[in-house]
Tab-separated table of C-alpha atoms and ligand atoms in Angstrom:
chain	number	residue	atom	x	y	z
Z	241	MET	CA	74.876	104.697	87.297
Z	242	SER	CA	77.303	102.953	89.606
Z	243	ASN	CA	79.514	104.684	92.067
Z	244	ILE	CA	83.007	104.290	90.786
Z	245	LYS	CA	85.859	104.352	93.176
Z	246	VAL	CA	89.028	105.586	91.624
Z	247	GLU	CA	92.490	104.553	92.767
Z	248	LEU	CA	94.973	107.123	91.615
Z	249	LYS	CA	98.464	105.955	90.828
Z	250	LYS	CA	101.349	107.787	92.363
Z	251	SER	CA	102.384	109.058	88.959
Z	252	GLN	CA	98.898	110.395	88.333
Z	253	VAL	CA	98.871	112.242	91.634
Z	254	GLU	CA	102.242	113.736	90.739
Z	255	LYS	CA	100.941	114.810	87.349
Z	256	ILE	CA	97.915	116.527	88.858
Z	257	LYS	CA	100.123	118.328	91.374
Z	258	GLU	CA	102.422	119.415	88.581
Z	259	MET	CA	99.505	120.859	86.643
Z	260	CYS	CA	98.435	122.802	89.732
Z	261	ARG	CA	101.943	124.120	90.126
Z	262	SER	CA	102.026	125.224	86.499
Z	263	PHE	CA	99.401	127.750	87.636
Z	264	ASP	CA	101.422	128.536	90.773
Z	265	ALA	CA	98.807	126.528	92.727
Z	266	ASP	CA	96.792	129.740	92.652
Z	267	PRO	CA	93.179	129.206	93.833
Z	268	GLY	CA	92.179	132.052	91.467
Z	269	GLU	CA	93.160	129.767	88.600
Z	270	LEU	CA	90.945	126.905	89.775
Z	271	ILE	CA	88.824	126.782	86.615
Z	272	ASN	CA	91.874	126.743	84.364
Z	273	ILE	CA	93.497	124.063	86.477
Z	274	LEU	CA	90.357	121.915	86.354
Z	275	HIS	CA	90.267	122.345	82.582
Z	276	LYS	CA	93.824	121.231	82.244
Z	277	VAL	CA	93.418	118.240	84.544
Z	278	GLN	CA	90.216	117.139	82.851
Z	279	GLY	CA	91.929	117.500	79.485
Z	280	SER	CA	94.574	115.054	80.612
Z	281	PHE	CA	92.595	112.775	82.886
Z	282	GLY	CA	89.338	112.785	80.938
Z	283	TYR	CA	87.138	113.610	83.903
Z	284	LEU	CA	87.290	114.825	87.470
Z	285	PRO	CA	86.379	112.170	90.024
Z	286	ALA	CA	86.312	113.020	93.760
Z	287	GLU	CA	89.789	111.579	94.260
Z	288	VAL	CA	91.239	113.986	91.689
Z	289	GLN	CA	89.372	116.901	93.233
Z	290	GLU	CA	90.905	116.056	96.615
Z	291	VAL	CA	94.411	116.229	95.229
Z	292	ILE	CA	93.701	119.605	93.635
Z	293	ALA	CA	92.112	120.966	96.822
Z	294	ARG	CA	95.127	119.886	98.901
Z	295	GLU	CA	97.568	121.357	96.445
Z	296	LEU	CA	95.750	124.721	96.253
Z	297	ASN	CA	95.097	124.687	99.989
Z	298	ILE	CA	91.348	125.182	99.620
Z	299	PRO	CA	88.389	123.099	100.849
Z	300	VAL	CA	87.351	120.156	98.672
Z	301	ALA	CA	83.800	121.545	98.815
Z	302	LYS	CA	84.981	124.567	96.885
Z	303	VAL	CA	86.444	122.429	94.097
Z	304	TYR	CA	83.326	120.282	94.071
Z	305	GLY	CA	81.140	123.386	93.818
Z	306	VAL	CA	82.957	124.566	90.717
Z	307	VAL	CA	83.017	121.127	89.066
Z	308	THR	CA	79.279	120.669	89.532
Z	309	PHE	CA	78.420	124.234	88.553
Z	310	TYR	CA	79.924	124.129	85.068
Z	311	SER	CA	78.439	121.610	82.680
Z	312	PHE	CA	81.728	121.115	80.832
Z	313	PHE	CA	83.255	119.471	83.867
Z	314	SER	CA	82.389	115.856	84.446
Z	315	MET	CA	82.845	113.639	87.480
Z	316	ILE	CA	82.416	110.404	85.606
Z	317	PRO	CA	84.283	108.960	82.641
Z	318	LYS	CA	82.593	109.434	79.317
Z	319	GLY	CA	81.133	106.437	77.557
Z	320	LYS	CA	82.942	104.577	74.821
Z	321	PHE	CA	80.508	106.322	72.506
Z	322	PRO	CA	79.949	109.770	73.975
Z	323	ILE	CA	76.768	111.335	72.615
Z	324	SER	CA	76.864	115.103	72.427
Z	325	VAL	CA	73.710	117.001	71.631
Z	326	CYS	CA	74.262	120.543	70.423
Z	327	THR	CA	72.034	122.903	72.344
Z	328	GLY	CA	73.351	126.067	70.711
Z	329	THR	CA	70.759	128.550	69.489
Z	330	ALA	CA	70.275	127.254	65.943
Z	331	CYS	CA	69.950	123.657	67.102
Z	332	TYR	CA	67.766	124.633	70.001
Z	333	VAL	CA	65.202	126.414	67.843
Z	334	ARG	CA	65.112	123.455	65.490
Z	335	GLY	CA	64.230	121.012	68.208
Z	336	ALA	CA	67.463	119.904	69.932
Z	337	GLU	CA	65.568	119.667	73.208
Z	338	THR	CA	63.166	116.977	71.971
Z	339	VAL	CA	66.073	115.068	70.423
Z	340	LEU	CA	67.902	115.242	73.757
Z	341	GLN	CA	64.822	113.996	75.603
Z	342	GLU	CA	64.601	111.071	73.247
Z	343	PHE	CA	68.247	110.058	73.877
Z	344	LYS	CA	67.673	110.338	77.617
Z	345	LYS	CA	64.567	108.179	77.387
Z	346	GLU	CA	66.136	105.543	75.121
Z	347	LEU	CA	69.287	105.179	77.208
Z	348	LYS	CA	67.632	105.900	80.566
Z	349	LEU	CA	70.352	108.427	81.295
Z	350	GLU	CA	70.561	111.972	82.462
Z	351	VAL	CA	72.908	114.512	80.926
Z	352	GLY	CA	76.392	113.950	82.313
Z	353	GLU	CA	75.797	110.283	83.066
Z	354	THR	CA	77.272	107.131	81.572
Z	355	THR	CA	75.519	103.777	81.127
Z	356	ASP	CA	76.609	101.042	83.522
Z	357	ASN	CA	78.262	99.089	80.718
Z	358	GLY	CA	80.374	102.181	79.975
Z	359	LYS	CA	79.134	102.359	76.433
Z	360	PHE	CA	77.129	105.562	76.179
Z	361	SER	CA	77.171	108.919	77.863
Z	362	ILE	CA	75.165	112.029	77.117
Z	363	ASN	CA	76.413	115.565	77.137
Z	364	CYS	CA	75.265	118.888	75.800
Z	365	LEU	CA	77.472	121.155	73.768
Z	366	ARG	CA	77.293	124.747	72.726
Z	367	CYS	CA	77.321	125.445	68.973
Z	368	VAL	CA	79.590	122.974	67.231
Z	369	GLY	CA	79.798	125.180	64.120
Z	370	ALA	CA	77.468	123.167	61.911
Z	371	CYS	CA	74.349	125.286	62.334
Z	372	GLY	CA	73.282	124.622	58.730
Z	373	LEU	CA	72.733	121.021	59.781
Z	374	ALA	CA	70.777	121.821	62.929
Z	375	PRO	CA	69.856	120.029	65.056
Z	376	VAL	CA	73.247	118.409	65.330
Z	377	VAL	CA	74.282	115.382	67.375
Z	378	MET	CA	77.763	113.944	67.629
Z	379	VAL	CA	78.661	110.430	68.639
Z	380	GLY	CA	82.400	110.445	69.238
Z	381	ASP	CA	83.765	112.198	66.164
Z	382	LYS	CA	80.889	111.399	63.886
Z	383	THR	CA	78.390	114.157	63.174
Z	384	TYR	CA	74.688	113.636	62.523
Z	385	GLY	CA	72.707	116.490	61.013
Z	386	ARG	CA	69.012	117.353	60.920
Z	387	VAL	CA	68.381	114.837	63.641
Z	388	SER	CA	64.758	114.179	64.485
Z	389	PRO	CA	63.536	112.286	67.567
Z	390	GLU	CA	62.539	109.461	65.241
Z	391	MET	CA	66.176	108.996	64.202
Z	392	VAL	CA	67.460	108.542	67.735
Z	393	LYS	CA	66.789	104.801	67.991
Z	394	ASP	CA	68.627	104.150	64.716
Z	395	ILE	CA	71.627	106.216	65.738
Z	396	ILE	CA	71.920	104.333	69.016
Z	397	SER	CA	71.527	100.946	67.363
Z	398	GLU	CA	74.523	101.686	65.138
Z	399	TYR	CA	76.645	101.431	68.285
Z	400	ARG	CA	74.815	98.955	70.465
Z	401	GLU	CA	76.418	95.871	68.943
Z	402	VAL	CA	79.868	97.356	68.486
C	161	LIG	S1	73.905	125.770	67.197
C	161	LIG	FE1	74.222	123.672	66.873
C	161	LIG	S2	75.737	123.672	65.381
C	161	LIG	FE2	75.453	125.739	65.755
């Protein structure tokens, strides 16, 4: 994983500030603000966190603490083909963990990371509402059901050449 330096455009900084203001720049709304900014920006790199901290008048360390604590916040851009492994209860009991391990091993990635070529990233999701198909994996918008560790290589190879 490379360390990506992000140059924010003036308009992007303005947009982030505006989103903070839409919550009255209230530090108590930090999680909601982060959600909104990630929804628009896609992820929350250090440079974005700094703007938010300044706007809310709180230490950057506080923002960083929240971003790293919650798994739904990400500090790196997702891959072109984001892989989401459902680790909700139904999927978990049917072996989501071993499927997840297999993806990590195949792509040499940890959860929340993106491959250097920007192609794949791995994330975990709570129940995606397809428990009947557990364990469920999504790649972008495409859903794979009853995924076994043996299927992982094939799933990845569908996207490798794309
Ligand atoms: S727990 Fe995975 S789809 Fe419901």
